[in-house]
mmCIF file of C-alpha atoms in Angstrom:
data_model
loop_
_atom_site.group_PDB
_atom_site.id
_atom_site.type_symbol
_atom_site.label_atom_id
_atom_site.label_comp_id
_atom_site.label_asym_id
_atom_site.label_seq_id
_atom_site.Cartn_x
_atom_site.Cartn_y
_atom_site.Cartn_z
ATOM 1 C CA UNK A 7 27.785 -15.519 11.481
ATOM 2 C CA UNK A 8 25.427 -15.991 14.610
ATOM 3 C CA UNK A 9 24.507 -13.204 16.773
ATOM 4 C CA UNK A 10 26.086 -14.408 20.125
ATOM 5 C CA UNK A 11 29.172 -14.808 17.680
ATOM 6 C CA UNK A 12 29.557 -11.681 16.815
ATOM 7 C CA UNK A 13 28.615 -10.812 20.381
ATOM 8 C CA UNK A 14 31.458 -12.240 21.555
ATOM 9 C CA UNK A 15 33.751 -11.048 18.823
ATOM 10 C CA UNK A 16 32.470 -7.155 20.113
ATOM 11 C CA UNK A 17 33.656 -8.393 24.013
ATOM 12 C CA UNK A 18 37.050 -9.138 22.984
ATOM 13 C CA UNK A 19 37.890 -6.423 20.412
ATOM 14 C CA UNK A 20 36.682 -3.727 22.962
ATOM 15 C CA UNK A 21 38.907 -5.363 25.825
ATOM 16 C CA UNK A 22 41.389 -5.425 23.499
ATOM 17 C CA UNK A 23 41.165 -1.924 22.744
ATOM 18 C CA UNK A 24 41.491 -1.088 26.425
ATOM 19 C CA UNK A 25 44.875 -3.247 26.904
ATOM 20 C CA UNK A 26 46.011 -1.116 24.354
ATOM 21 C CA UNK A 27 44.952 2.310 26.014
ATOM 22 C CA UNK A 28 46.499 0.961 28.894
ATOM 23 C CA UNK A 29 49.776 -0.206 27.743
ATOM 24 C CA UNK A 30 50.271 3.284 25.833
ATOM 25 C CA UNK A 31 49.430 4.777 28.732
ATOM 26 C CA UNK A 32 51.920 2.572 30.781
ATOM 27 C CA UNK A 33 54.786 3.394 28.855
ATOM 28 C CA UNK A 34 55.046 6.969 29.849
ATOM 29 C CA UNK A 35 56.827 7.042 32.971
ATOM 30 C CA UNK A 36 55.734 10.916 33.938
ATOM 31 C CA UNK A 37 52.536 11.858 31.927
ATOM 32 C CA UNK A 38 51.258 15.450 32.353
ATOM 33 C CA UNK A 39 47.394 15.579 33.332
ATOM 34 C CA UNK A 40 46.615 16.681 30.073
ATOM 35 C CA UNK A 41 48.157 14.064 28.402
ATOM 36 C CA UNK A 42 46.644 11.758 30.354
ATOM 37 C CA UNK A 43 43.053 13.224 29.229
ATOM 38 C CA UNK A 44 44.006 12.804 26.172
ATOM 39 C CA UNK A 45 45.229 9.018 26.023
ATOM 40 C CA UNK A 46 41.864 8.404 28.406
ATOM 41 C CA UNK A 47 39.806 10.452 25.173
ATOM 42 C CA UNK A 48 41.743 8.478 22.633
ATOM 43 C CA UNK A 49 40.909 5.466 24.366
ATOM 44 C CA UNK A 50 36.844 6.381 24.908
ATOM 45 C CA UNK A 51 36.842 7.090 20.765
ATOM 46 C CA UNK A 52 38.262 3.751 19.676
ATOM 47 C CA UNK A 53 36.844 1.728 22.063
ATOM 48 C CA UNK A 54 33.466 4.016 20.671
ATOM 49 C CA UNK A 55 34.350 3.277 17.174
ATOM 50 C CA UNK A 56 35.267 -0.424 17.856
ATOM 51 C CA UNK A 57 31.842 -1.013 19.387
ATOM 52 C CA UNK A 58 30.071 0.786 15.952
ATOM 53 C CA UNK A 59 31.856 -1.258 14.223
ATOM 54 C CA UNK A 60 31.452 -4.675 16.093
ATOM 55 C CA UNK A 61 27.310 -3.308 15.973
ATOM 56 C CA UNK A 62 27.597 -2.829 12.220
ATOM 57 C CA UNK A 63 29.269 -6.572 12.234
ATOM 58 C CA UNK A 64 26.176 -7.660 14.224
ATOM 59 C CA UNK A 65 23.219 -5.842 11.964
ATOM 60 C CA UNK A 66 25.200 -7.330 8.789
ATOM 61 C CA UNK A 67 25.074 -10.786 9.839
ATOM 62 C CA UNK A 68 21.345 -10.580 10.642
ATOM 63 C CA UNK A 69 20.787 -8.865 7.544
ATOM 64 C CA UNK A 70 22.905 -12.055 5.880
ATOM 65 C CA UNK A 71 20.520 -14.393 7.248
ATOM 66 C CA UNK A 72 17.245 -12.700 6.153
ATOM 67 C CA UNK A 73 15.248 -13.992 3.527
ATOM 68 C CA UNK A 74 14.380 -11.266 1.594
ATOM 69 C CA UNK A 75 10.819 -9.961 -0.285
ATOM 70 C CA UNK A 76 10.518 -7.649 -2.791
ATOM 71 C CA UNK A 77 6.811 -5.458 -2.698
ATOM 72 C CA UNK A 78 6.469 -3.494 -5.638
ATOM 73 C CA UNK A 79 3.556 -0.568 -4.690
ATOM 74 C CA UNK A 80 0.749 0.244 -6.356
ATOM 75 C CA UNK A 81 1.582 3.607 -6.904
ATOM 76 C CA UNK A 82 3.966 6.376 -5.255
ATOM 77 C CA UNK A 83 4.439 5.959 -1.278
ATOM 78 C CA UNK A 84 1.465 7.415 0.518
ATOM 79 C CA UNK A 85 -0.678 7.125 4.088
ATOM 80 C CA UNK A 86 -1.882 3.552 2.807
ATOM 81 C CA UNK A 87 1.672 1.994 3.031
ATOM 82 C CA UNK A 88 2.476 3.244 6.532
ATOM 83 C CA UNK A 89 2.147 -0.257 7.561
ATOM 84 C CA UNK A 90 4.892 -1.247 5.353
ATOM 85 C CA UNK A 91 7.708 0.823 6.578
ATOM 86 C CA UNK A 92 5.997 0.711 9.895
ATOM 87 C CA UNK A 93 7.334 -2.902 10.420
ATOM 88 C CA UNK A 94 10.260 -2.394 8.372
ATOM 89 C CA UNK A 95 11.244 0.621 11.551
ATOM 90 C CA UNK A 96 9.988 -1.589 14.211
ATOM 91 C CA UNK A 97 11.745 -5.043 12.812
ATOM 92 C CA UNK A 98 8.492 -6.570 12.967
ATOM 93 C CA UNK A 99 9.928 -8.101 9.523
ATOM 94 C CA UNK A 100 13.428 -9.315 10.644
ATOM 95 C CA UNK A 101 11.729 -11.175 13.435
ATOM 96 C CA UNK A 102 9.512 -12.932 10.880
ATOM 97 C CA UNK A 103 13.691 -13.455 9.014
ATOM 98 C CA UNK A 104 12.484 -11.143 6.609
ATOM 99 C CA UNK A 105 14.369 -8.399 4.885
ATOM 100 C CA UNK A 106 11.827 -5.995 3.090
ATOM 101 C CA UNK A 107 12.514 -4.188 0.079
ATOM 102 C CA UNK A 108 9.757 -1.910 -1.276
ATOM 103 C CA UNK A 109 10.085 -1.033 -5.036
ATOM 104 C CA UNK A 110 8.387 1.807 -6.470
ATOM 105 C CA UNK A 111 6.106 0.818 -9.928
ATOM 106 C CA UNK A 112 7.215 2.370 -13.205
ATOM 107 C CA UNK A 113 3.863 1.743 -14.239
ATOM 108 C CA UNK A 114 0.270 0.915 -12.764
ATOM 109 C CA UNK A 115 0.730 -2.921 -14.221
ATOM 110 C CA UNK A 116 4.511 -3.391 -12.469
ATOM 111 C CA UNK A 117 2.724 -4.925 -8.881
ATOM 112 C CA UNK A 118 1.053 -8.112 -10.340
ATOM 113 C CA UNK A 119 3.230 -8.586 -13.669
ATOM 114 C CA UNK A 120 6.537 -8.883 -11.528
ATOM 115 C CA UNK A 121 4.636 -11.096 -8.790
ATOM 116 C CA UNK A 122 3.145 -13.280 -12.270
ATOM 117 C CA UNK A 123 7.010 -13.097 -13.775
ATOM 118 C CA UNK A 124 8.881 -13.873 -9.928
ATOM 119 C CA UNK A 125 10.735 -10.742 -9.960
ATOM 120 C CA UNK A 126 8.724 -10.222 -6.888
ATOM 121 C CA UNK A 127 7.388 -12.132 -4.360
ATOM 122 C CA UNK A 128 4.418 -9.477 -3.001
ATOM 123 C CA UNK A 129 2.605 -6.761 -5.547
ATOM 124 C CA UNK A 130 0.095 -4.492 -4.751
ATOM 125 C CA UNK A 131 -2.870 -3.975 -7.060
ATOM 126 C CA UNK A 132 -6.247 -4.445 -7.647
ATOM 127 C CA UNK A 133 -9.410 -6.883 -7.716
ATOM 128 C CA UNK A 134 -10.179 -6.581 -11.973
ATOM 129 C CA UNK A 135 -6.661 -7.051 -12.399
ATOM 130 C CA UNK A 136 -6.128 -10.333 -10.159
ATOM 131 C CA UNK A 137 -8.844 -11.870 -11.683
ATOM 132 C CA UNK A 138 -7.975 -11.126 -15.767
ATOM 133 C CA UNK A 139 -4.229 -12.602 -14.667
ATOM 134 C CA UNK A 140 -6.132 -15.643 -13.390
ATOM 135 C CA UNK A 141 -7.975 -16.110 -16.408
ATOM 136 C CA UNK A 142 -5.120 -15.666 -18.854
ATOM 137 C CA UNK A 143 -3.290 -18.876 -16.905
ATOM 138 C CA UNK A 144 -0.758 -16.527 -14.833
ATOM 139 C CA UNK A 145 -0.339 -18.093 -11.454
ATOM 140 C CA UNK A 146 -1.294 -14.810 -9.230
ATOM 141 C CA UNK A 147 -3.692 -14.962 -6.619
ATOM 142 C CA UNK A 148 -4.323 -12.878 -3.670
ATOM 143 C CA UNK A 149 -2.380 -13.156 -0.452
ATOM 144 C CA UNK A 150 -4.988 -10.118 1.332
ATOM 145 C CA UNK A 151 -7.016 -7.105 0.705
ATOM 146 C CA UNK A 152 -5.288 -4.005 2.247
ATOM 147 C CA UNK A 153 -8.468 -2.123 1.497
ATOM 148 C CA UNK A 154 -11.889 -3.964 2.984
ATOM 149 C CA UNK A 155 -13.827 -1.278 1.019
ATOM 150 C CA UNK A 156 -13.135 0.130 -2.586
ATOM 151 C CA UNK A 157 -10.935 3.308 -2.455
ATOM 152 C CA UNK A 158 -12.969 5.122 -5.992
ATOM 153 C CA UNK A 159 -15.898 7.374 -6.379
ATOM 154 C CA UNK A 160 -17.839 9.154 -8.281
ATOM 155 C CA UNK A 161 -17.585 13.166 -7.744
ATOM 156 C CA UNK A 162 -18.801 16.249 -9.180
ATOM 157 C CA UNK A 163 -18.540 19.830 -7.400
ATOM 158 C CA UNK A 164 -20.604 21.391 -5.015
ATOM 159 C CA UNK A 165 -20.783 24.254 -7.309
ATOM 160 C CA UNK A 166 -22.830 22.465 -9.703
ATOM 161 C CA UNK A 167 -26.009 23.040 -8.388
ATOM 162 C CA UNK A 168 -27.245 20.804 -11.291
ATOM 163 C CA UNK A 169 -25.649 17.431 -9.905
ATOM 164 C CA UNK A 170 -27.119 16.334 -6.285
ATOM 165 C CA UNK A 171 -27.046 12.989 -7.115
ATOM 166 C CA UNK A 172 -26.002 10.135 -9.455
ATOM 167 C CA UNK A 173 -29.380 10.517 -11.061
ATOM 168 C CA UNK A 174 -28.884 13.978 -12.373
ATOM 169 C CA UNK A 175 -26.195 12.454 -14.459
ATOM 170 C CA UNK A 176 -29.073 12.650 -17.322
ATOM 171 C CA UNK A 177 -27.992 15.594 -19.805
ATOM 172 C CA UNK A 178 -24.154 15.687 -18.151
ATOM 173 C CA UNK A 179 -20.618 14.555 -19.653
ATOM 174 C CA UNK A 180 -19.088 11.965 -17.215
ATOM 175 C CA UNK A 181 -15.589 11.549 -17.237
ATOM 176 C CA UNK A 182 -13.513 8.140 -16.876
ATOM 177 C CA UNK A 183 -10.351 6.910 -17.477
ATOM 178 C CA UNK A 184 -10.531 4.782 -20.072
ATOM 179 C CA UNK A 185 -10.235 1.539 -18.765
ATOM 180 C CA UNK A 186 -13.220 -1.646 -19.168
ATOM 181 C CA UNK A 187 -13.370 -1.585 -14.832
ATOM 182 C CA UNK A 188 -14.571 1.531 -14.878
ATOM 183 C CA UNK A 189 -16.672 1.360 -18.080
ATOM 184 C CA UNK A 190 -18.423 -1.510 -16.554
ATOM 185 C CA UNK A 191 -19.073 0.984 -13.256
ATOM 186 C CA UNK A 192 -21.018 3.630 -15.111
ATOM 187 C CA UNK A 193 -23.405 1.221 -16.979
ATOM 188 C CA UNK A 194 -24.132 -0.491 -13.897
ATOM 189 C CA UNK A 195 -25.313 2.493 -12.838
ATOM 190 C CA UNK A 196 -26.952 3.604 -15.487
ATOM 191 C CA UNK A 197 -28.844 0.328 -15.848
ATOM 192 C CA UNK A 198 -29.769 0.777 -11.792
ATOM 193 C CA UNK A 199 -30.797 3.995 -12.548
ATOM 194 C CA UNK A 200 -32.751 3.403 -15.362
ATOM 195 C CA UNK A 201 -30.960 5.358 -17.883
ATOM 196 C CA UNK A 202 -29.521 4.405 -21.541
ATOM 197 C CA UNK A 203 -25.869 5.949 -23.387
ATOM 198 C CA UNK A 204 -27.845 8.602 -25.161
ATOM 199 C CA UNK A 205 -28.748 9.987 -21.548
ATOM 200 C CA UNK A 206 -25.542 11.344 -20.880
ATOM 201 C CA UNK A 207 -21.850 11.988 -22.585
ATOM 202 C CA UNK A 208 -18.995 9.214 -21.421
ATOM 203 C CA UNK A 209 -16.074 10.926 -22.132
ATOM 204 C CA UNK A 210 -12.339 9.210 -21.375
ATOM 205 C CA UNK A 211 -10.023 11.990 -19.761
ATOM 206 C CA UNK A 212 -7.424 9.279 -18.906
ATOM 207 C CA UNK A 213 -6.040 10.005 -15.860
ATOM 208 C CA UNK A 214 -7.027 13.893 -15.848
ATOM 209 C CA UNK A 215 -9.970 13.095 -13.741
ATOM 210 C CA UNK A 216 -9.414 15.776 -11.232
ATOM 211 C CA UNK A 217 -8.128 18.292 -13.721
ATOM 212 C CA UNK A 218 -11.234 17.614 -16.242
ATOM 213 C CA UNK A 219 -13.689 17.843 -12.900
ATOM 214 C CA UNK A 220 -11.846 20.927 -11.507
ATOM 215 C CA UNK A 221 -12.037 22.804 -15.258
ATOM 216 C CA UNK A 222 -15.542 21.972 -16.023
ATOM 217 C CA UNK A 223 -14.757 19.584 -18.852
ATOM 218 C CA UNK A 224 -16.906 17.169 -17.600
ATOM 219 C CA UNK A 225 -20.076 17.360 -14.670
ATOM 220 C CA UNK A 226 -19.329 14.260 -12.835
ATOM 221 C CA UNK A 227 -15.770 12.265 -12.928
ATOM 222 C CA UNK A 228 -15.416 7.948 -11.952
ATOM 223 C CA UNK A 229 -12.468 6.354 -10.767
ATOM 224 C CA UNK A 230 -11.546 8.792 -8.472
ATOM 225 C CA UNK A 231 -9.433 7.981 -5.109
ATOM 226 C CA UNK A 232 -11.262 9.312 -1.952
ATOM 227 C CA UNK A 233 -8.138 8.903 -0.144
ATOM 228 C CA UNK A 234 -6.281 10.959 -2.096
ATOM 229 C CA UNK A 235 -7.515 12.919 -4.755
ATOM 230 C CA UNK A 236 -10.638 14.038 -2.461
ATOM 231 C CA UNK A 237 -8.650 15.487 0.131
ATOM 232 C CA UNK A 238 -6.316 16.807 -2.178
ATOM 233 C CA UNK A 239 -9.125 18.413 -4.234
ATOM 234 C CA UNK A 240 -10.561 19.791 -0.770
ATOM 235 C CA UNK A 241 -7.287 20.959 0.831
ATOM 236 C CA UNK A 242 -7.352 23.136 -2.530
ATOM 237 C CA UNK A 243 -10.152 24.917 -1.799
ATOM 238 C CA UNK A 244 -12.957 22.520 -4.109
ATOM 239 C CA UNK A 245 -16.334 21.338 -2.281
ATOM 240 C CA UNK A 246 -17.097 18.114 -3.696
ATOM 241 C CA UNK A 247 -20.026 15.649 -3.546
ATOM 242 C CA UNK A 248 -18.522 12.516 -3.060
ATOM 243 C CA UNK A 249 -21.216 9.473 -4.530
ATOM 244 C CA UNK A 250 -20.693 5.710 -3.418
ATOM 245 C CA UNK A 251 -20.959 3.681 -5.886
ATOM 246 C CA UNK A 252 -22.298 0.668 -4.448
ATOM 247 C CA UNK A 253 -25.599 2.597 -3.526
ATOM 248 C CA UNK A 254 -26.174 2.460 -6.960
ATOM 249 C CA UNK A 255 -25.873 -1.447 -7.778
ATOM 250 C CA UNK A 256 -22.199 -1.507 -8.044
ATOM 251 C CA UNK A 257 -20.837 -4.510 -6.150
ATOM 252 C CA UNK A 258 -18.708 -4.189 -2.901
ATOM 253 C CA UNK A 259 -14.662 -4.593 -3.913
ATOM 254 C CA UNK A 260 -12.077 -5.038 -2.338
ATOM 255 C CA UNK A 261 -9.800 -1.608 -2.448
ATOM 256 C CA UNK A 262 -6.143 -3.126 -2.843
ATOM 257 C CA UNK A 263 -4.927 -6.119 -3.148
ATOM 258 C CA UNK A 264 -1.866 -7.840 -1.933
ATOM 259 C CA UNK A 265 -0.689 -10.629 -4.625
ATOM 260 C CA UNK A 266 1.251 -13.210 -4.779
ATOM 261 C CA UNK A 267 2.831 -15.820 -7.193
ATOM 262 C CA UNK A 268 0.787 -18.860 -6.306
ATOM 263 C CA UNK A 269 3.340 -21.486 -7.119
ATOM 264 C CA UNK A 270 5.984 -19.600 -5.108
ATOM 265 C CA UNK A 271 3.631 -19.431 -1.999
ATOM 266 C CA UNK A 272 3.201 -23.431 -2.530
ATOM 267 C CA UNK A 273 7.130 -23.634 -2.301
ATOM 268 C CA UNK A 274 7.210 -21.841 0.748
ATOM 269 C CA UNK A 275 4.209 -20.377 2.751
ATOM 270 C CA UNK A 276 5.673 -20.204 5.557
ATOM 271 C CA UNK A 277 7.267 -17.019 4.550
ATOM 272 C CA UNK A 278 4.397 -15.426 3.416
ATOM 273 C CA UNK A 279 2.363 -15.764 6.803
ATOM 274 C CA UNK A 280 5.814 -14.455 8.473
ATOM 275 C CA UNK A 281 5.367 -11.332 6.374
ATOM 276 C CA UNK A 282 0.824 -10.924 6.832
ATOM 277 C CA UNK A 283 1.989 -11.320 10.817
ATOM 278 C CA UNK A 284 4.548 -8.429 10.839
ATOM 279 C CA UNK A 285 2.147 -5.900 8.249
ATOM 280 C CA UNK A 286 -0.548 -6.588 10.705
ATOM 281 C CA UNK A 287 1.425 -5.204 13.635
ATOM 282 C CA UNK A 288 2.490 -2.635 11.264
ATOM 283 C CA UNK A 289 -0.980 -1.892 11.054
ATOM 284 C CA UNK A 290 -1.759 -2.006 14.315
ATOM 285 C CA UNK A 291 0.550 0.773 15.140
ATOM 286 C CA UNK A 292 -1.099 2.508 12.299
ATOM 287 C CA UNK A 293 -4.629 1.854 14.613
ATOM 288 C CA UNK A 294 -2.984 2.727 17.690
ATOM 289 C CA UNK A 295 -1.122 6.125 16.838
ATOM 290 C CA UNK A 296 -2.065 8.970 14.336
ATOM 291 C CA UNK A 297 0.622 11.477 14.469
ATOM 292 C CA UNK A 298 3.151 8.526 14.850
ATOM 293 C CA UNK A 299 1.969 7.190 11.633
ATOM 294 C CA UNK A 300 2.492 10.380 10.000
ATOM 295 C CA UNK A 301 5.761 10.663 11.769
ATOM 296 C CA UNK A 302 6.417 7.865 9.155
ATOM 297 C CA UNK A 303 5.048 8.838 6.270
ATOM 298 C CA UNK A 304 6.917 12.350 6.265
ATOM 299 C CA UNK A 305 10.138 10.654 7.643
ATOM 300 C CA UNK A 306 10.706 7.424 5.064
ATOM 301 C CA UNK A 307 8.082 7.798 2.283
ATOM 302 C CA UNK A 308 8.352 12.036 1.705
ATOM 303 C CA UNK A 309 11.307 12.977 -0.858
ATOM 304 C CA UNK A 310 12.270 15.026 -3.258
ATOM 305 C CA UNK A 311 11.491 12.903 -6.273
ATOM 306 C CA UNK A 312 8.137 12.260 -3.922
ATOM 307 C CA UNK A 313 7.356 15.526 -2.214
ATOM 308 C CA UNK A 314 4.113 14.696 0.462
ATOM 309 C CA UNK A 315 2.145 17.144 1.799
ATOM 310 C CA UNK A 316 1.382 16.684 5.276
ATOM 311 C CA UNK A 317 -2.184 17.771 5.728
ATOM 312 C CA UNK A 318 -3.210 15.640 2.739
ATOM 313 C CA UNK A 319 -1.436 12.794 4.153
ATOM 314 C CA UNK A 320 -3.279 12.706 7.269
ATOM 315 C CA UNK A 321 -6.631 13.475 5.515
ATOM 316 C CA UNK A 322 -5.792 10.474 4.120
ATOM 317 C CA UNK A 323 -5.000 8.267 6.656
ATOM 318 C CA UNK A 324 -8.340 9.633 8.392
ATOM 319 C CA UNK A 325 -10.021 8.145 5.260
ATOM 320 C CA UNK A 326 -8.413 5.256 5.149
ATOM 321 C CA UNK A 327 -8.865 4.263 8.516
ATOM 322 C CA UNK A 328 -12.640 3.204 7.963
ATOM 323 C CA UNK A 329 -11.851 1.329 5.225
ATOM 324 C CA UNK A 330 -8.645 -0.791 5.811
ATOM 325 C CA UNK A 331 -10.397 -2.453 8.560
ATOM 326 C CA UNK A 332 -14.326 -2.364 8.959
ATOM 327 C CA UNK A 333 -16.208 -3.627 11.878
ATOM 328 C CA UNK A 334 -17.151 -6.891 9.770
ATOM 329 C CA UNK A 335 -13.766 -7.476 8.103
ATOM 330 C CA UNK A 336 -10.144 -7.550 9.711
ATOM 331 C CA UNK A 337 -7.298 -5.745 8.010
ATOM 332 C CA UNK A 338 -6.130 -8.443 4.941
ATOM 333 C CA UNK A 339 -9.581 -10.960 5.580
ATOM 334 C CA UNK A 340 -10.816 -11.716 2.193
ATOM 335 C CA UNK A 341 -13.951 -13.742 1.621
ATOM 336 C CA UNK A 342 -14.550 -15.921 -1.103
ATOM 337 C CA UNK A 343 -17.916 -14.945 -1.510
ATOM 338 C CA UNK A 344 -17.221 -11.275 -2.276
ATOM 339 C CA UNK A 345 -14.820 -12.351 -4.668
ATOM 340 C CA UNK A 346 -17.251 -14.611 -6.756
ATOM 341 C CA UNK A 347 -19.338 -11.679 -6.810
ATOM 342 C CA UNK A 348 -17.274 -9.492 -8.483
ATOM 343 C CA UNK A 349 -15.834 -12.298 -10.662
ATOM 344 C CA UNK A 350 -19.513 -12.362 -11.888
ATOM 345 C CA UNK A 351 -20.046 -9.340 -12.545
ATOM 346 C CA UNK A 352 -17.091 -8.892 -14.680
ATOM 347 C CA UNK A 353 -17.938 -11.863 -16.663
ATOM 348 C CA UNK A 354 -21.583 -10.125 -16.747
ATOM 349 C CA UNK A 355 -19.459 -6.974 -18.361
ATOM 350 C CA UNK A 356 -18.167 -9.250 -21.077
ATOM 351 C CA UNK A 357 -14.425 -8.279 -18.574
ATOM 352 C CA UNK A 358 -14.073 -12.055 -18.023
ATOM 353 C CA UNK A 359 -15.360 -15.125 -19.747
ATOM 354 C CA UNK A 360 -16.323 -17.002 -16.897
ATOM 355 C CA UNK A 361 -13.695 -19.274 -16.253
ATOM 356 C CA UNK A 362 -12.564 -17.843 -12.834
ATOM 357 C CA UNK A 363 -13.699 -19.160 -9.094
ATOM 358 C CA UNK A 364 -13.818 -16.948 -6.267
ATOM 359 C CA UNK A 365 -12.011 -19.900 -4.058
ATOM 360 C CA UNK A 366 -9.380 -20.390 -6.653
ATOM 361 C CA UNK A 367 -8.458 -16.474 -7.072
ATOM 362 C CA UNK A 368 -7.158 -16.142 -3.471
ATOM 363 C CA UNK A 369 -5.125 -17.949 -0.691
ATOM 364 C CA UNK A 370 -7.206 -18.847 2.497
ATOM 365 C CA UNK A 371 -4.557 -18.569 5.742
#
């Protein structure tokens, strides 16, 4: 049904709900005044609930002619997906004819393997993981890097009076989670540092980074999230050293990745640059409005199965900030370039064979 359909439909069942009110009122010849307040109340309440209901009518319809787009996140809801429900609030979507439904992931693989498998038309995830889909034949590719600088560090506490720098890893146990990304992180470094495997102890905590850092398992921990697990860490009471990677000959990635079923974008892209224009006004509100973007993330992302804290939320939008969008790089620009590079070194890393092109792995808009 079209909007100035239903429209109409709303004029006529609310002046139909006044000819009633007036007719009842009509066929009492001597009404007492407070009768009569109460047939004009009656009347103001179901010409009130006639009008929800005729604006329920309307918001269905639209809905009806929505296409709609599954996201499945990368992880819980957090400060990096304000843009999301950002345009979801603001309709930014539904003026694109897009109905938005954002799925929470099971597990860390859920974002590309239901984009590769169409039970989802966007997934969030990340650079090593676009690239090994590409090379095992799925048809994923990337629609736009949320992130224009990698999100994961290397820390170790302030406390340790022993660790200043990468370089003191010599003599240390380093933790990691387990996985060949971040194995192929730490021997870049070592190699740029000049160091060999017997300098140092790699030990895989999994994902117990913080807790093996916090403890003292290990002197230095990878793959940790400076937009979360920093501030969180630091809202706890821990000084940490934060270390960039890429000072130590790590290449510049991407931080998350927005992919997309290739052969589904080829059947229609026009609804894929409908949803990049309404997450970039989402993100421009993000820009343009601090405690309104936390407004959001405590209001549609915080629950009880995903309790938020608010502090850490907005230490990690501060983060974040820098690093969605960088002076040299718009929110969702990818270069092909960058993406070569790190398709290199993964094949360098013995990650990839070789068989994937930077142009190929992503969609140019």
């Amino acid at each position: 049904m079209k909007k100035n359909t239903v429209k109409k439909m709303m004029a006529l069942l609310l002046a139909g709900a006044m000819c009633t009110g007036m007719t009842a009122c009509g066929s009492d010849k001597a009404p007492a005044a407070e009768s009569k307040a109460e047939s004009a109340e009656a009347g103001e309440d179901a010409a009130e609930a006639t009008e929800d209901a005729a604006e329920e009518t309307v918001e269905a319809a639209n809905d009806a002619e929505l296409k709609e787009i599954d996201v499945v996140l990368d992880w819980y809801p957090n400060a990096i997906h304000t843009f999301l429900y950002d345009a979801i609030d603001k309709g930014y979507f539904a003026e694109e004819g897009l109905k938005v439904n954002i799925i929470d992931p099971a597990e860390s693989v859920d974002g590309i393997n239901f984009v590769a498998t169409g039970r989802a038309q966007i997934g969030l995830t990340y650079m090593p993981e676009i690239c090994e889909a590409q090379e095992q034949g799925m048809p994923v590719k990337a629609l736009g890097a949320v992130c224009q600088r990698e999100l994961d560090c290397i820390c170790s506490l302030a406390t340790n009076k022993e660790i200043n720098g990468l370089e003191d890893m010599k003599g240390h146990k380093v933790g990691y989670s387990g996985t060949g990304a971040e194995e192929a992180i730490i021997n870049t470094i070592m190699k740029d540092l000049g160091l060999t495997e017997d300098d140092f102890e790699l030990v895989n905590v999994g994902y117990d980074l913080v807790t093996s850092l916090t403890t003292g398992s290990v002197d230095l921990a990878g793959g940790i999230f400076i937009n979360d697990e920093v501030t969180t860490m630091e809202l706890a009471g821990y000084e940490v050293n934060v270390f960039d990677e890429q000072e130590y000959g790590v290449p510049r990635m991407y931080g998350l990745i927005m992919a997309v079923n290739g052969d589904e974008y080829d059947a229609d892209p026009e609804l894929y640059k409908g949803f990049v224009n309404a997450c970039k006004k989402g993100f421009a509100d993000m820009k343009a409005d601090e405690d309104a973007a936390l407004e959001t993330i405590m209001k549609d992302m915080n629950s009880d199965e995903n309790p938020l804290d608010e502090e850490q939320q907005r230490g990690s939008y501060k983060v974040l900030m820098e690093r969605m969008e960088t002076e040299d790089a718009e929110f969702l620009s990818m270069d092909p370039e960058l993406w070569q590079g790190i398709i290199d070194w993964m094949t360098e890393h013995d990650l990839l064979e070789g068989n994937v092109k930077g142009e190929d792995v992503m969609i140019q808009m």
